[in-house]
Amino acid sequence: MLTNAEISLLGLGLWETIYMTVLSTLFAYIIGLPMGVVLVTSDKDGILPMPKTNKVLNIVVNLVRSVPFLILLVAVIPFTRLVVGKAYGCNATIVPLVIAAAPFVARLVESSLREIDKGMIEASLSMGAGPWQIIRKVLLPEAKPSLILGAAIATTTILGYSAMAGFVGGGGLGTIAINYGYYRYQTGIMLITVVLLVVVVQIFQEIGDRLAVRSDKRK
Amino acid sequence: METPIIQLQNLSKTYMGANEVNALCGVSININRGDIFGIIGMSGAGKSTLVRCINFLEKPTTGTVIIDGEDLSQLSEKDLRKKRQEMGMIFQQFNLLMQSNVMQNIHFPMEIAGFPKDKIKERTAELLEIVGLADKANAYPAQLSGGQKQRVAIARALATSPKLMLCDEATSALDPTTTRSILSLLKDINNRLGITIVIITHEMAVIEEICSHVAIIDNGLIAEMGPVGEIFSRPKSAAAQKLVFPTGKKMAEAAGGKLCRVVFDGSATYQPIISTIALEFRAQINIIYANVKEIEGKSFGEMVLRLPPDEQLSEKMIRYLRALDLTVEEVSDYAD
Ligand SMILES: Nc1ncnc2c1ncn2[C@@H]1O[C@H](COP(=O)(O)OP(=O)(O)OP(=O)(O)O)[C@@H](O)[C@H]1O
Ligand SMILES: [Mg+2]
């Protein structure tokens, strides 16, 4: 069975993983949500057409999204050092996680907002609503269930990335799995980290699903 | 004479794209305060484009839209938004906020207009009363019937006390009974609040039921325009004749000569006319359809007759009927 030291190690790893995931998701939304909104509103059929902004934003999003996460992680090390002062550990991992996830979040938000019936936007325009009012009172509230589902996808994806970061000393369950399972052949510990990851993903997904269903007034 | 509340002058709209579409080609309409003005036409005729030009959701390619004396093209974005608050609009698909309940939906335009909170509450209660949905304040649109949804949309459109209301196929998604109740609500609103109403539809029945004036739009052009009673009894253009022709009856069935639509003062009955003809010409004519309709408070009789195959004889009959001061059109072309 597990020793006390192992249990507390796993506990710490679990905590670090959740800490990285939640904070990264939060920051990724702080950046990605406005990006997603602008992707929709600046479109040529959007409520505030800005073709140039739209094009640039699309290119940036595609560019970042096409860089594999591990490469991105290494590539931004100088920037990470600048922000958190070091290049390893949980806090350092949050930086590349946010950079990688923000464009992904932007796309999720974009697709949620595009699901909204054009008629509703037309009705708000006919009432004299401006772009900001439409974003705040129509786009975001109407897309809420879909946005919540998107957030669950984002969270679980970011959790997966955070485990990958463990390979390069990113902290959390990923680091434990690599240290024990790969370098020391303690398969048991590694399996436990895998189980813990699966359980955490399940929980996040379940919470997202339930919140989405509960918030949806379309029945 | 008072200036019309809506003046559309020579509106054209061309949609650019893979192939250009001329949705409107020089449309001029004046709509007077307090009118219920119908705009009718076939699918693709340009009705939605026209009504969307009235509140500048669509900017006309050329031409001028003057609402209550103000040329919309001269307004800044901000003033245009203010102006739109004077024009309510309702739609075929209702376009309610699905994640907001009835009350919140009605709050929405007033929040946009920056009404104070207590005013919003007070006005919402009033509006729910007007549309007869006081008991549904907390329901979500998904829990309402089509007719109820349209009532919410009407309440929402009235919230900022507009001077006019634009309805784009507002009853096309509703069954006949519900249609009638929505139309009578609109009529009531027009009567009580003096709001000018523009109704877009493809159904003549809607026009006959509540409109005072009608414009017939065909291929982006106004084919004919005037008081509903006049268009109904004396349609001049082919498009108008086609629209007023009672549809859904099996016209082609009974073999014989020409089909004619005859319109007369509804207080007279059609029996004497038919029997006089039968006596006068010693020939039979078939009544294929007959009805009496109330339009703008006046009743109109309407018949579709199948005349005998003999060309000369039927010509004579038509002349005879016209001499009796009845409107007679030959309608053989579009009996389907
Ligand atoms: N945004 C657009 N881009 C290109 N063409 C358009 C656009 N909107 C409408 N059209 C075209 O303009 C013409 C008139 O369309 P409009 O929607 O005004 O017709 P309508 O009379 O409202 O028809 P319906 O009864 O089917 O609603 C049609 O040929 C249509 O295809
Ligand atoms: Mg239309």
Coordinates of C-alpha atoms and ligand atoms in Angstrom, one line a residue:
Chain A
M1 CA 0.0 0.0 0.0
L2 CA 0.9 3.6 -0.2
T3 CA 3.1 5.2 2.5
N4 CA 2.0 8.4 4.2
A5 CA 4.7 10.3 2.3
E6 CA 3.3 9.0 -1.0
I7 CA -0.2 9.9 -0.1
S8 CA 0.7 13.5 0.8
L9 CA 2.8 13.6 -2.4
L10 CA -0.2 12.6 -4.5
G11 CA -2.4 15.0 -2.5
L12 CA -0.1 17.8 -3.3
G13 CA 0.1 16.8 -6.9
L14 CA -3.7 16.7 -7.1
W15 CA -3.9 20.1 -5.6
E16 CA -1.3 21.6 -7.9
T17 CA -3.1 20.2 -10.9
I18 CA -6.4 21.6 -9.9
Y19 CA -4.7 24.9 -9.0
M20 CA -3.0 25.2 -12.4
T21 CA -6.1 24.1 -14.3
V22 CA -8.5 26.5 -12.6
L23 CA -6.2 29.5 -12.7
S24 CA -5.2 28.9 -16.3
T25 CA -8.8 28.4 -17.4
L26 CA -9.7 31.6 -15.6
F27 CA -6.9 33.6 -17.3
A28 CA -7.5 31.9 -20.6
Y29 CA -11.1 33.2 -20.4
I30 CA -10.1 36.7 -19.4
I31 CA -8.2 36.8 -22.7
G32 CA -10.1 34.4 -24.8
L33 CA -13.7 35.5 -24.1
P34 CA -13.2 39.1 -25.4
M35 CA -11.3 37.6 -28.4
G36 CA -14.2 35.3 -29.2
V37 CA -16.7 38.1 -28.9
V38 CA -14.6 40.3 -31.2
L39 CA -14.2 37.4 -33.7
V40 CA -18.0 37.4 -34.0
T41 CA -18.9 41.1 -33.8
S42 CA -16.1 42.2 -36.1
D43 CA -17.2 39.8 -38.8
K44 CA -18.5 41.3 -42.0
D45 CA -22.0 40.3 -41.1
G46 CA -21.4 41.1 -37.4
I47 CA -22.9 44.0 -35.4
L48 CA -19.7 46.0 -35.6
P49 CA -17.9 45.0 -38.8
M50 CA -14.1 45.5 -38.7
P51 CA -12.7 43.4 -41.5
K52 CA -9.0 44.2 -40.7
T53 CA -9.2 43.4 -37.0
N54 CA -11.2 40.3 -37.8
K55 CA -8.5 39.1 -40.2
V56 CA -5.6 39.8 -37.9
L57 CA -7.3 38.1 -34.9
N58 CA -8.1 35.1 -37.0
I59 CA -4.5 34.7 -38.1
V60 CA -3.2 35.1 -34.6
V61 CA -5.6 32.5 -33.2
N62 CA -4.8 30.0 -36.0
L63 CA -1.1 30.6 -35.6
V64 CA -1.0 30.0 -31.8
R65 CA -3.3 27.1 -32.2
S66 CA -1.1 25.4 -34.7
V67 CA 2.0 25.3 -32.5
P68 CA 2.1 22.0 -30.5
F69 CA 1.8 22.7 -26.8
L70 CA 5.2 21.2 -25.8
I71 CA 7.0 23.4 -28.3
L72 CA 5.0 26.4 -27.3
L73 CA 5.9 25.7 -23.6
V74 CA 9.6 25.7 -24.4
A75 CA 9.4 28.6 -26.8
V76 CA 7.9 30.9 -24.3
I77 CA 10.3 30.1 -21.5
P78 CA 12.0 33.5 -21.6
F79 CA 8.6 35.2 -21.4
T80 CA 7.7 32.9 -18.5
R81 CA 10.8 33.8 -16.6
L82 CA 10.0 37.4 -17.1
V83 CA 6.5 37.0 -15.7
V84 CA 7.0 34.6 -12.8
G85 CA 10.7 34.7 -12.3
K86 CA 11.4 31.0 -13.0
A87 CA 10.7 28.4 -15.7
Y88 CA 9.6 25.4 -13.6
G89 CA 6.8 24.6 -11.2
C90 CA 3.1 25.3 -11.1
N91 CA 3.1 29.0 -11.5
A92 CA 5.5 28.9 -14.4
T93 CA 3.3 26.3 -16.2
I94 CA 0.3 28.6 -16.0
V95 CA 1.9 31.1 -18.4
P96 CA 2.2 28.7 -21.4
L97 CA -1.1 27.1 -20.5
V98 CA -2.8 30.4 -20.8
I99 CA -1.1 31.3 -24.0
A100 CA -2.0 28.0 -25.6
A101 CA -5.6 27.9 -24.2
A102 CA -6.7 31.5 -24.9
P103 CA -7.1 31.1 -28.7
F104 CA -8.8 27.8 -28.1
V105 CA -11.2 29.4 -25.7
A106 CA -11.7 32.2 -28.3
R107 CA -12.8 29.6 -30.8
L108 CA -15.1 27.9 -28.3
V109 CA -16.7 31.3 -27.5
E110 CA -17.0 32.2 -31.1
S111 CA -18.8 29.0 -32.0
S112 CA -21.2 29.4 -29.0
L113 CA -22.0 33.0 -30.0
R114 CA -22.6 32.0 -33.7
E115 CA -25.3 29.6 -32.6
I116 CA -27.5 32.5 -31.6
D117 CA -30.4 33.2 -33.9
K118 CA -29.8 36.2 -36.1
G119 CA -33.4 37.2 -35.6
M120 CA -32.7 38.1 -31.9
I121 CA -29.9 40.4 -32.9
E122 CA -32.1 42.0 -35.6
A123 CA -34.9 42.5 -33.0
S124 CA -32.4 44.2 -30.6
L125 CA -31.1 46.5 -33.4
S126 CA -34.7 47.4 -34.2
M127 CA -35.1 48.5 -30.5
G128 CA -32.1 50.8 -30.9
A129 CA -29.6 48.7 -29.1
G130 CA -25.9 49.5 -29.6
P131 CA -23.1 46.9 -30.1
W132 CA -22.1 46.9 -26.4
Q133 CA -25.7 46.5 -25.3
I134 CA -26.2 43.6 -27.7
I135 CA -23.0 41.9 -26.5
R136 CA -24.0 42.2 -22.8
K137 CA -27.7 41.7 -23.0
V138 CA -28.2 39.4 -26.0
L139 CA -25.1 37.5 -27.1
L140 CA -23.6 36.4 -23.8
P141 CA -26.9 35.7 -21.9
E142 CA -28.4 33.8 -24.9
A143 CA -25.3 31.8 -25.4
K144 CA -24.9 31.0 -21.7
P145 CA -25.7 27.2 -21.7
S146 CA -23.4 26.7 -24.7
L147 CA -20.7 28.9 -23.1
I148 CA -20.8 26.7 -20.0
L149 CA -20.4 23.6 -22.0
G150 CA -17.5 25.2 -23.8
A151 CA -15.9 26.1 -20.4
A152 CA -16.1 22.4 -19.4
I153 CA -14.3 21.4 -22.6
A154 CA -11.7 24.1 -22.0
T155 CA -11.1 23.1 -18.4
T156 CA -10.6 19.5 -19.2
T157 CA -8.4 20.2 -22.2
I158 CA -6.3 22.6 -20.1
L159 CA -6.0 19.9 -17.4
G160 CA -4.7 17.5 -20.1
Y161 CA -2.1 20.1 -21.1
S162 CA -1.1 20.7 -17.5
A163 CA -0.3 17.0 -17.2
M164 CA 1.8 17.2 -20.3
A165 CA 3.7 20.1 -18.8
G166 CA 4.7 17.7 -16.0
F167 CA 7.2 16.2 -18.4
V168 CA 9.3 19.3 -18.2
G169 CA 8.9 19.9 -14.5
G170 CA 5.6 21.7 -14.6
G171 CA 4.4 20.3 -11.3
G172 CA 1.2 18.6 -10.4
L173 CA 0.1 15.0 -11.2
G174 CA 1.9 15.0 -14.5
T175 CA 5.3 15.5 -12.8
I176 CA 4.6 12.7 -10.3
A177 CA 3.6 10.4 -13.1
I178 CA 6.8 11.0 -15.0
N179 CA 9.1 10.9 -11.9
Y180 CA 7.7 7.7 -10.5
G181 CA 6.3 5.9 -13.4
Y182 CA 9.0 6.7 -16.0
Y183 CA 12.2 7.3 -14.1
R184 CA 11.7 4.9 -11.1
Y185 CA 9.4 2.3 -12.7
Q186 CA 6.8 2.6 -9.8
T187 CA 3.9 1.8 -12.1
G188 CA 1.5 1.7 -9.1
I189 CA 1.9 5.4 -8.4
M190 CA 1.7 6.3 -12.0
L191 CA -1.5 4.4 -12.4
I192 CA -3.0 6.2 -9.4
T193 CA -2.1 9.6 -11.0
V194 CA -3.9 8.4 -14.1
V195 CA -7.0 7.4 -12.1
L196 CA -6.9 10.7 -10.3
L197 CA -6.7 12.6 -13.6
V198 CA -9.6 10.7 -15.0
V199 CA -11.7 11.3 -12.0
V200 CA -11.0 15.1 -12.0
V201 CA -11.9 15.3 -15.7
Q202 CA -15.1 13.4 -15.0
I203 CA -16.0 15.8 -12.2
F204 CA -15.3 18.9 -14.2
Q205 CA -17.3 17.6 -17.2
E206 CA -20.2 16.5 -15.0
I207 CA -20.4 19.9 -13.3
G208 CA -20.3 21.7 -16.6
D209 CA -23.0 19.5 -18.1
R210 CA -25.3 20.0 -15.1
L211 CA -24.8 23.7 -14.9
A212 CA -25.5 24.0 -18.7
V213 CA -28.7 22.1 -18.5
R214 CA -29.9 24.0 -15.4
S215 CA -29.2 27.4 -16.9
D216 CA -31.0 26.6 -20.2
K217 CA -34.5 28.0 -20.3
R218 CA -35.3 26.6 -23.7
K219 CA -36.4 23.4 -21.9
Chain B
M1 CA -53.0 68.4 -44.9
E2 CA -50.8 66.8 -42.2
T3 CA -47.5 65.5 -43.4
P4 CA -47.4 61.7 -43.5
I5 CA -45.5 60.0 -40.7
I6 CA -43.7 57.8 -43.1
Q7 CA -42.4 59.1 -46.4
L8 CA -40.5 56.7 -48.6
Q9 CA -39.2 58.4 -51.6
N10 CA -37.9 56.5 -54.6
L11 CA -36.3 53.7 -52.6
S12 CA -34.0 51.3 -54.4
K13 CA -32.1 48.5 -52.8
T14 CA -29.5 46.4 -54.6
Y15 CA -27.9 43.5 -52.8
M16 CA -24.3 43.1 -54.0
G17 CA -23.0 39.6 -54.2
A18 CA -22.2 36.8 -56.6
N19 CA -25.1 38.0 -58.6
E20 CA -26.8 41.4 -57.9
V21 CA -30.3 41.4 -56.7
N22 CA -32.5 44.4 -57.2
A23 CA -34.8 43.9 -54.3
L24 CA -36.5 47.3 -54.6
C25 CA -36.6 49.4 -57.7
G26 CA -37.9 52.9 -57.0
V27 CA -40.6 52.6 -54.3
S28 CA -42.4 55.6 -53.1
I29 CA -45.1 55.4 -50.4
N30 CA -46.6 57.9 -48.0
I31 CA -48.2 56.5 -44.8
N32 CA -50.4 58.8 -42.8
R33 CA -50.6 59.0 -39.0
G34 CA -53.1 56.5 -37.5
D35 CA -53.3 54.3 -40.6
I36 CA -53.0 50.6 -40.6
F37 CA -51.0 50.2 -43.8
G38 CA -50.6 46.8 -45.5
I39 CA -47.9 45.9 -47.8
I40 CA -48.6 42.7 -49.7
G41 CA -46.7 40.7 -52.3
M42 CA -45.5 37.3 -53.2
S43 CA -42.4 35.6 -51.7
G44 CA -39.3 37.4 -52.7
A45 CA -41.2 40.5 -53.9
G46 CA -39.1 42.7 -51.5
K47 CA -41.5 43.2 -48.6
S48 CA -39.0 42.4 -45.8
T49 CA -36.4 44.6 -47.5
L50 CA -38.9 47.5 -47.7
V51 CA -40.0 47.3 -44.1
R52 CA -36.3 47.0 -43.0
C53 CA -35.6 50.2 -44.9
I54 CA -38.3 52.0 -42.8
N55 CA -36.2 51.7 -39.6
F56 CA -32.9 51.6 -41.5
L57 CA -32.0 48.1 -40.5
E58 CA -31.3 48.0 -44.2
K59 CA -29.9 51.1 -45.8
P60 CA -31.5 51.8 -49.2
T61 CA -29.0 52.0 -52.0
T62 CA -30.8 55.2 -53.2
G63 CA -33.8 57.1 -52.1
T64 CA -35.0 58.8 -48.9
V65 CA -36.7 57.6 -45.8
I66 CA -38.4 60.3 -43.8
I67 CA -39.9 59.4 -40.5
D68 CA -41.9 62.0 -38.7
G69 CA -40.1 64.7 -40.6
E70 CA -36.6 63.4 -40.1
D71 CA -34.5 62.1 -42.9
L72 CA -32.9 58.9 -41.5
S73 CA -29.8 59.1 -43.7
Q74 CA -28.9 62.4 -42.0
L75 CA -28.9 61.0 -38.5
S76 CA -25.8 59.9 -36.6
E77 CA -25.6 56.3 -35.4
K78 CA -26.6 57.4 -31.9
D79 CA -29.6 59.5 -33.1
L80 CA -30.6 56.7 -35.4
R81 CA -30.8 54.3 -32.4
K82 CA -32.9 56.9 -30.5
K83 CA -35.1 57.2 -33.5
R84 CA -35.6 53.4 -33.7
Q85 CA -37.0 53.5 -30.2
E86 CA -39.9 55.4 -31.7
M87 CA -40.6 52.5 -34.0
G88 CA -41.6 49.1 -32.6
M89 CA -41.1 46.0 -34.7
I90 CA -42.5 42.5 -34.6
F91 CA -41.4 39.5 -36.6
Q92 CA -42.7 36.2 -37.9
Q93 CA -40.4 34.2 -35.7
F94 CA -41.1 36.4 -32.7
N95 CA -37.4 36.8 -31.9
L96 CA -37.8 36.8 -28.1
L97 CA -34.8 36.3 -25.9
M98 CA -35.1 32.6 -25.1
Q99 CA -33.1 32.7 -21.9
S100 CA -35.1 35.6 -20.4
N101 CA -38.6 35.3 -19.1
V102 CA -41.6 37.4 -20.3
M103 CA -41.0 40.2 -17.9
Q104 CA -37.3 40.4 -18.7
N105 CA -38.1 40.4 -22.4
I106 CA -40.3 43.4 -21.9
H107 CA -37.7 45.1 -19.7
F108 CA -35.2 44.8 -22.5
P109 CA -36.1 47.8 -24.8
M110 CA -36.6 50.0 -21.8
E111 CA -33.2 49.1 -20.4
I112 CA -31.7 50.0 -23.7
A113 CA -33.5 53.3 -23.7
G114 CA -32.2 53.9 -20.2
F115 CA -35.6 54.1 -18.4
P116 CA -35.3 54.3 -14.5
K117 CA -36.0 51.0 -12.7
D118 CA -39.3 51.9 -11.1
K119 CA -40.6 53.2 -14.4
I120 CA -39.7 50.0 -16.1
K121 CA -41.6 47.9 -13.6
E122 CA -44.7 50.1 -13.8
R123 CA -44.7 50.1 -17.6
T124 CA -44.2 46.3 -17.7
A125 CA -47.3 45.7 -15.6
E126 CA -49.3 48.1 -17.9
L127 CA -48.0 46.3 -21.1
L128 CA -48.8 42.8 -19.7
E129 CA -52.3 44.1 -19.1
I130 CA -52.6 45.4 -22.6
V131 CA -51.6 42.2 -24.3
G132 CA -53.5 40.0 -21.7
L133 CA -50.5 38.1 -20.3
A134 CA -50.4 39.3 -16.7
D135 CA -50.4 35.7 -15.5
K136 CA -47.4 34.8 -17.6
A137 CA -44.9 37.4 -16.4
N138 CA -42.5 34.7 -15.1
A139 CA -42.9 32.2 -17.9
Y140 CA -40.1 31.6 -20.4
P141 CA -40.8 31.9 -24.1
A142 CA -40.3 28.1 -24.5
Q143 CA -43.4 27.6 -22.3
L144 CA -45.7 29.8 -24.4
S145 CA -47.8 29.2 -27.5
G146 CA -47.1 31.0 -30.7
G147 CA -49.8 33.5 -30.1
Q148 CA -48.6 34.2 -26.6
K149 CA -45.1 34.7 -27.9
Q150 CA -46.3 37.2 -30.4
R151 CA -48.2 39.0 -27.6
V152 CA -45.0 39.3 -25.7
A153 CA -43.3 40.6 -28.8
I154 CA -46.0 43.2 -29.2
A155 CA -45.7 44.2 -25.5
R156 CA -42.0 44.6 -26.1
A157 CA -42.4 46.6 -29.2
L158 CA -44.8 48.9 -27.4
A159 CA -42.6 49.4 -24.3
T160 CA -40.9 52.6 -25.4
S161 CA -44.3 54.1 -26.5
P162 CA -43.4 54.2 -30.2
K163 CA -45.3 56.2 -32.7
L164 CA -45.4 53.4 -35.2
M165 CA -45.1 49.7 -35.3
L166 CA -43.7 47.6 -38.1
C167 CA -44.9 44.0 -38.5
D168 CA -43.1 41.7 -40.8
E169 CA -45.3 38.6 -41.4
A170 CA -46.3 38.8 -37.8
T171 CA -49.1 36.2 -38.2
S172 CA -47.6 33.9 -40.8
A173 CA -46.5 31.4 -38.2
L174 CA -49.9 31.3 -36.5
D175 CA -53.1 29.4 -37.1
P176 CA -56.2 31.3 -38.4
T177 CA -57.8 31.7 -35.0
T178 CA -54.7 33.0 -33.3
T179 CA -54.0 35.2 -36.3
R180 CA -57.4 36.8 -35.9
S181 CA -56.8 37.4 -32.2
I182 CA -53.4 39.0 -32.9
L183 CA -54.8 41.2 -35.6
S184 CA -57.6 42.4 -33.4
L185 CA -55.0 43.2 -30.7
L186 CA -53.1 45.3 -33.3
K187 CA -56.3 47.0 -34.3
D188 CA -57.1 47.7 -30.7
I189 CA -53.6 49.2 -30.2
N190 CA -54.1 51.3 -33.3
N191 CA -57.5 52.6 -32.0
R192 CA -56.6 53.2 -28.4
L193 CA -53.0 54.4 -28.7
G194 CA -53.2 55.9 -32.1
I195 CA -50.1 54.1 -33.2
T196 CA -49.5 53.9 -37.0
I197 CA -49.1 50.3 -38.0
V198 CA -47.3 48.9 -41.1
I199 CA -48.2 45.3 -41.8
I200 CA -46.2 43.1 -44.2
T201 CA -48.0 40.0 -45.3
H202 CA -48.5 37.7 -48.2
E203 CA -52.1 37.0 -47.3
M204 CA -54.9 39.1 -48.6
A205 CA -57.1 38.0 -45.6
V206 CA -54.8 39.8 -43.2
I207 CA -55.1 43.0 -45.3
E208 CA -58.9 42.7 -45.5
E209 CA -59.2 42.1 -41.8
I210 CA -57.5 45.2 -40.5
C211 CA -55.8 47.4 -43.0
S212 CA -57.1 50.8 -44.1
H213 CA -54.6 51.1 -47.0
V214 CA -52.6 48.7 -49.0
A215 CA -49.7 48.7 -51.4
I216 CA -49.1 45.8 -53.6
I217 CA -45.4 45.1 -54.2
D218 CA -44.4 43.0 -57.1
N219 CA -40.7 42.4 -58.1
G220 CA -39.5 45.4 -56.1
L221 CA -42.1 47.7 -57.6
I222 CA -45.4 49.1 -56.3
A223 CA -48.0 47.6 -58.6
E224 CA -50.9 49.4 -57.1
M225 CA -51.7 51.3 -53.9
G226 CA -54.8 52.8 -52.2
P227 CA -57.6 52.2 -49.7
V228 CA -58.3 48.5 -49.2
G229 CA -62.0 48.7 -50.2
E230 CA -61.1 50.3 -53.5
I231 CA -58.3 47.8 -54.4
F232 CA -60.6 44.9 -53.4
S233 CA -63.5 46.1 -55.5
R234 CA -61.6 47.6 -58.4
P235 CA -58.2 46.0 -58.8
K236 CA -56.4 47.4 -61.8
S237 CA -53.0 45.7 -62.0
A238 CA -52.5 42.1 -62.7
A239 CA -50.8 41.6 -59.4
A240 CA -53.7 43.1 -57.5
Q241 CA -56.3 41.0 -59.4
K242 CA -54.3 37.9 -58.6
L243 CA -54.2 38.8 -54.9
V244 CA -57.8 39.6 -54.5
F245 CA -58.9 36.4 -56.3
P246 CA -60.3 33.9 -53.8
T247 CA -57.8 31.1 -53.6
G248 CA -58.1 27.5 -52.6
K249 CA -61.3 26.9 -54.5
K250 CA -61.4 24.4 -57.4
M251 CA -62.0 26.9 -60.1
A252 CA -60.8 24.9 -63.1
E253 CA -63.1 22.0 -62.4
A254 CA -66.4 23.1 -63.9
A255 CA -65.8 23.1 -67.6
G256 CA -67.2 26.0 -69.7
G257 CA -66.2 29.5 -70.7
K258 CA -64.6 32.4 -69.0
L259 CA -64.2 32.9 -65.3
C260 CA -65.2 36.3 -63.9
R261 CA -64.8 37.9 -60.6
V262 CA -67.7 40.2 -59.8
V263 CA -67.7 42.6 -56.8
F264 CA -70.7 44.5 -55.6
D265 CA -72.1 46.4 -52.7
G266 CA -72.6 43.7 -50.0
S267 CA -75.9 45.1 -48.9
A268 CA -77.4 44.0 -52.2
T269 CA -77.8 40.3 -52.8
Y270 CA -76.5 38.5 -55.8
Q271 CA -79.5 36.4 -56.6
P272 CA -81.3 39.0 -58.7
I273 CA -78.2 39.6 -60.8
I274 CA -77.9 36.0 -61.6
S275 CA -81.6 35.4 -62.3
T276 CA -81.8 38.6 -64.4
I277 CA -78.9 37.4 -66.5
A278 CA -80.4 33.9 -66.9
L279 CA -83.7 35.5 -68.0
E280 CA -82.1 38.1 -70.2
F281 CA -79.8 35.8 -72.1
R282 CA -81.6 32.5 -71.7
A283 CA -78.4 30.8 -70.7
Q284 CA -77.0 29.3 -67.6
I285 CA -74.1 30.6 -65.6
N286 CA -72.4 28.8 -62.7
I287 CA -71.6 30.5 -59.4
I288 CA -68.3 29.0 -58.5
Y289 CA -67.7 31.0 -55.4
A290 CA -69.6 33.6 -53.5
N291 CA -68.9 35.5 -50.3
V292 CA -69.6 38.6 -48.4
K293 CA -66.7 40.4 -46.7
E294 CA -66.4 43.2 -44.3
I295 CA -63.6 45.6 -45.2
E296 CA -63.0 48.8 -43.4
G297 CA -66.5 48.5 -41.9
K298 CA -68.1 48.2 -45.3
S299 CA -69.5 45.0 -46.6
F300 CA -68.6 43.7 -50.1
G301 CA -70.1 40.9 -52.0
E302 CA -67.8 38.9 -54.2
M303 CA -68.6 36.1 -56.7
V304 CA -66.7 34.1 -59.2
L305 CA -68.8 33.1 -62.2
R306 CA -68.3 30.6 -64.9
L307 CA -69.8 32.1 -68.1
P308 CA -71.1 30.0 -71.0
P309 CA -68.5 28.8 -73.6
D310 CA -70.0 31.0 -76.3
E311 CA -67.6 33.9 -76.6
Q312 CA -70.0 36.4 -77.9
L313 CA -72.6 35.6 -75.4
S314 CA -70.2 35.9 -72.5
E315 CA -68.9 39.2 -73.8
K316 CA -72.4 40.5 -73.8
M317 CA -72.9 39.3 -70.3
I318 CA -69.8 41.0 -69.1
R319 CA -70.9 44.2 -70.7
Y320 CA -74.3 43.8 -69.1
L321 CA -72.9 43.3 -65.7
R322 CA -70.6 46.4 -66.1
A323 CA -73.6 48.4 -67.1
L324 CA -75.1 47.5 -63.7
D325 CA -72.1 49.3 -62.3
L326 CA -70.4 46.2 -61.0
T327 CA -66.7 45.5 -61.1
V328 CA -66.1 42.6 -63.4
E329 CA -62.7 41.1 -64.2
E330 CA -61.9 38.1 -66.3
V331 CA -59.7 35.8 -64.2
S332 CA -59.3 32.8 -66.4
D333 CA -55.5 33.2 -66.4
Y334 CA -54.7 32.1 -62.9
A335 CA -57.3 29.5 -62.0
D336 CA -55.2 26.9 -60.4
Ligands
LIG1 N1 -29.2 40.0 -47.4 C1 -29.5 39.7 -48.7 N2 -28.5 39.5 -49.6 C2 -28.8 39.2 -50.9 N3 -30.1 39.1 -51.4 C3 -31.1 39.3 -50.6 C4 -30.8 39.6 -49.2 N4 -32.0 39.8 -48.6 C5 -33.0 39.6 -49.5 N5 -32.4 39.4 -50.7 C6 -33.1 39.1 -52.0 O1 -33.9 40.2 -52.2 C7 -35.2 39.9 -52.7 C8 -36.3 40.4 -51.8 O2 -36.2 39.7 -50.6 P1 -37.2 40.0 -49.4 O3 -36.7 39.3 -48.2 O4 -37.4 41.5 -49.2 O5 -38.5 39.4 -49.9 P2 -39.9 39.2 -49.2 O6 -40.9 39.8 -50.0 O7 -39.8 39.6 -47.8 O8 -40.1 37.6 -49.3 P3 -40.7 36.6 -48.2 O9 -42.2 36.7 -48.4 O10 -40.2 35.2 -48.7 O11 -40.2 36.9 -46.9 C9 -35.1 38.3 -52.8 O12 -34.8 38.0 -54.2 C10 -34.0 37.9 -51.9 O13 -33.4 36.8 -52.4
MG2 MG -39.9 38.5 -45.9

